[in-house]
DNA sequence: TATGAATGAGGGTTCATTCAT
DNA sequence: AATGAATGAACCCTCATTCAT
């Protein structure tokens, strides 16, 4: 596919006054509602502005374009979830497998709770996906997981650990999306999280065993 | 998210004549090229018609709307891949785990090979996702996998098997998408397929062991 | 000044049918009216379409963008005037100075006759000025004038002749614009043409004399 | 073309305080930079204000609208160049033709030196052209040139002199614009000034000769 | 049956100007 | 006096779909 322009996506200016902060917050909340209610294809700046009770002009004073709003939504979400998951992975008093399971469960539930928003954001991904800012988020996430992996798989070589981290991250995040897309109930989501936890622990354990057998 | 109109998506009329079949095929091939070359947002009926060397009018004789073309593309793809994977899973002379691994590998590679098309189709998913026909495909896929699971996990209860099938299917398909989206090399894709095979086998094995321990 | 994108400006497709030709003609005529009536800043595709009794969509089927309409207007005008002037300059039975004077007069009058259009087109020049097609027109004009100069100034060196041609061309065209901009009466325009003719002839004569004195 | 509203264009209030003068000067300098850097279509009040380090509100305290800024730029330029040229034309110890040539040269060079600004101002002309203040400038210029003509062509009738002045003025100014638009080098500009000087002198001389022959 | 011209609502974005603070 | 947030009409352009030929 031809690479298409991916225009600036970062916030146009940092809201400096109370008034502006309120406006930015209003816009973002309105965006969430529009996205969830109307879906990605009907997510337009005009609709967001109207929903926010604000003029389009004002909206464009704080977001350089439509993509920026979506990216901001996604970015905020990543930040929140990221912090949550990091907290879980860092509880060093618990055994590593338990932490992994908890993390998966927390992640799946958080995806499920705002399923319609998640799906819509996913649909809108083509609009912000190519921005360089996205990389950073991904890398931050990777660093967090890697820190956990270093602790959980000390015997395994660095390169293998690195691969495992990428593999686990992709798997969790991809399956998480699917779980939210199918909008299952809380208990059903738990079942999925359990299975995923099982599977990942089995995988990590196998990595360790293999290492031991090599000696 | 509000359920939006999901207009008819099935072919408008079964192509009854050689001429028509040719036309439908031309359109679909053109659609693939347009999608891969221009991406989902620039996938328009006009462009497809032009690429196919056909008039828009003719195109609308055989497809009720744009979504129908996309759905047909996806549908054909599902049919093909489904058949391929079923073939692999059904090779009853090989051990089940080997078959599972082969299947994952075949699937990941097929996703990778037409990555740009896959990504574009994924981007266009909101346009056809809500159609009822999609369910059928999913169910067909499930049936196939279930048949394999019955054979691979005979000791496990039917309900557990059913869940495992859904879980495995979702995981493979979700991660497969990610793999194609990142457009990795053949060898890198192999590494991912290997890891995924490992992980799934570990998971299934664990299901069996747990059953045995319960006795 | 930073160079800004100058998107394609040539006709989108050659009108192939009677119907289309009619449409293109209607649009161009409407464009002339809009330009003359409302001025360059209010020259919008919507207004042109409405004036032409045509939908915007149709307009965009034959012109890739607004600039293209303006360029086409200018281009047609250049073609017409160019042919007219070439005819005058090529009347080899008349003395060269007479031809030059006739040419200036014809040019000034043609500029005056559609003064408001000319002014508006001039105002819109920034929109099409950077297109490569414009160069061609200028070069065609230069070639024509140069042919005349070769005949009128045989004694003068080629490089001097070339410079003189550029100089004469720029002068006539620049002053012609001013004349039309000030929308003078026919007789006043004649006076200006006369003066310009005098001046140019004096200039050319001086070039020749200087050459002779060098010998 | 319909006469469109030409809103007040003169400075909103005479800057009475040092602070205000500074602000007006800052805005004008910023305007020059914006115009030269971004071109006429991107010349916006917001950009000018930002470049000047001033709020839009302040800007509107001293200029009633965008056009006023542009007009002021043009006006200042006219004043400056006018004074320069008058100085040259008034050097009564030199022969008239020499003065005329010097004047042309000075004018062409001054146009060339700030070519991008000149072009942009020219592009913006539709915005301020219709203002009555423009007439005054033109008339001031005419008075200056006329004074020179009276001295250079004493034998010629007043009406003829008057016409000649208008003709010379228009020619120089029109061709000057073209020269700056094509952004030639200093030496090339000199060549053009030389030719223009030659031509104008030949023209004036011819006027005189014709007068003498009439006697 | 095939064509492709025609439609026009709707999309994203800009900008001159005002006015509450 | 100075600020700069807010406005919203207006702009250019696209595209799914129809229908006269």
mmCIF file of C-alpha atoms (C1' of nucleotides) in Angstrom, chain B residues 19 55-58 61, chain E residues 1-6:
data_model
loop_
_atom_site.group_PDB
_atom_site.id
_atom_site.type_symbol
_atom_site.label_atom_id
_atom_site.label_comp_id
_atom_site.label_asym_id
_atom_site.label_seq_id
_atom_site.Cartn_x
_atom_site.Cartn_y
_atom_site.Cartn_z
ATOM 1 C CA UNK B 19 -19.711 -12.872 -19.668
ATOM 2 C CA UNK B 55 -18.359 0.929 -16.152
ATOM 3 C CA UNK B 56 -19.654 1.798 -12.702
ATOM 4 C CA UNK B 57 -23.081 0.875 -13.919
ATOM 5 C CA UNK B 58 -21.985 -2.640 -14.733
ATOM 6 C CA UNK B 61 -25.325 -4.765 -11.696
ATOM 7 C "C1'" DT E 1 -27.422 -5.082 -21.082
ATOM 8 C "C1'" DA E 2 -23.960 -1.602 -20.628
ATOM 9 C "C1'" DT E 3 -22.570 2.966 -20.150
ATOM 10 C "C1'" DG E 4 -20.729 6.966 -17.723
ATOM 11 C "C1'" DA E 5 -22.533 11.650 -16.967
ATOM 12 C "C1'" DA E 6 -24.811 13.805 -13.369
#
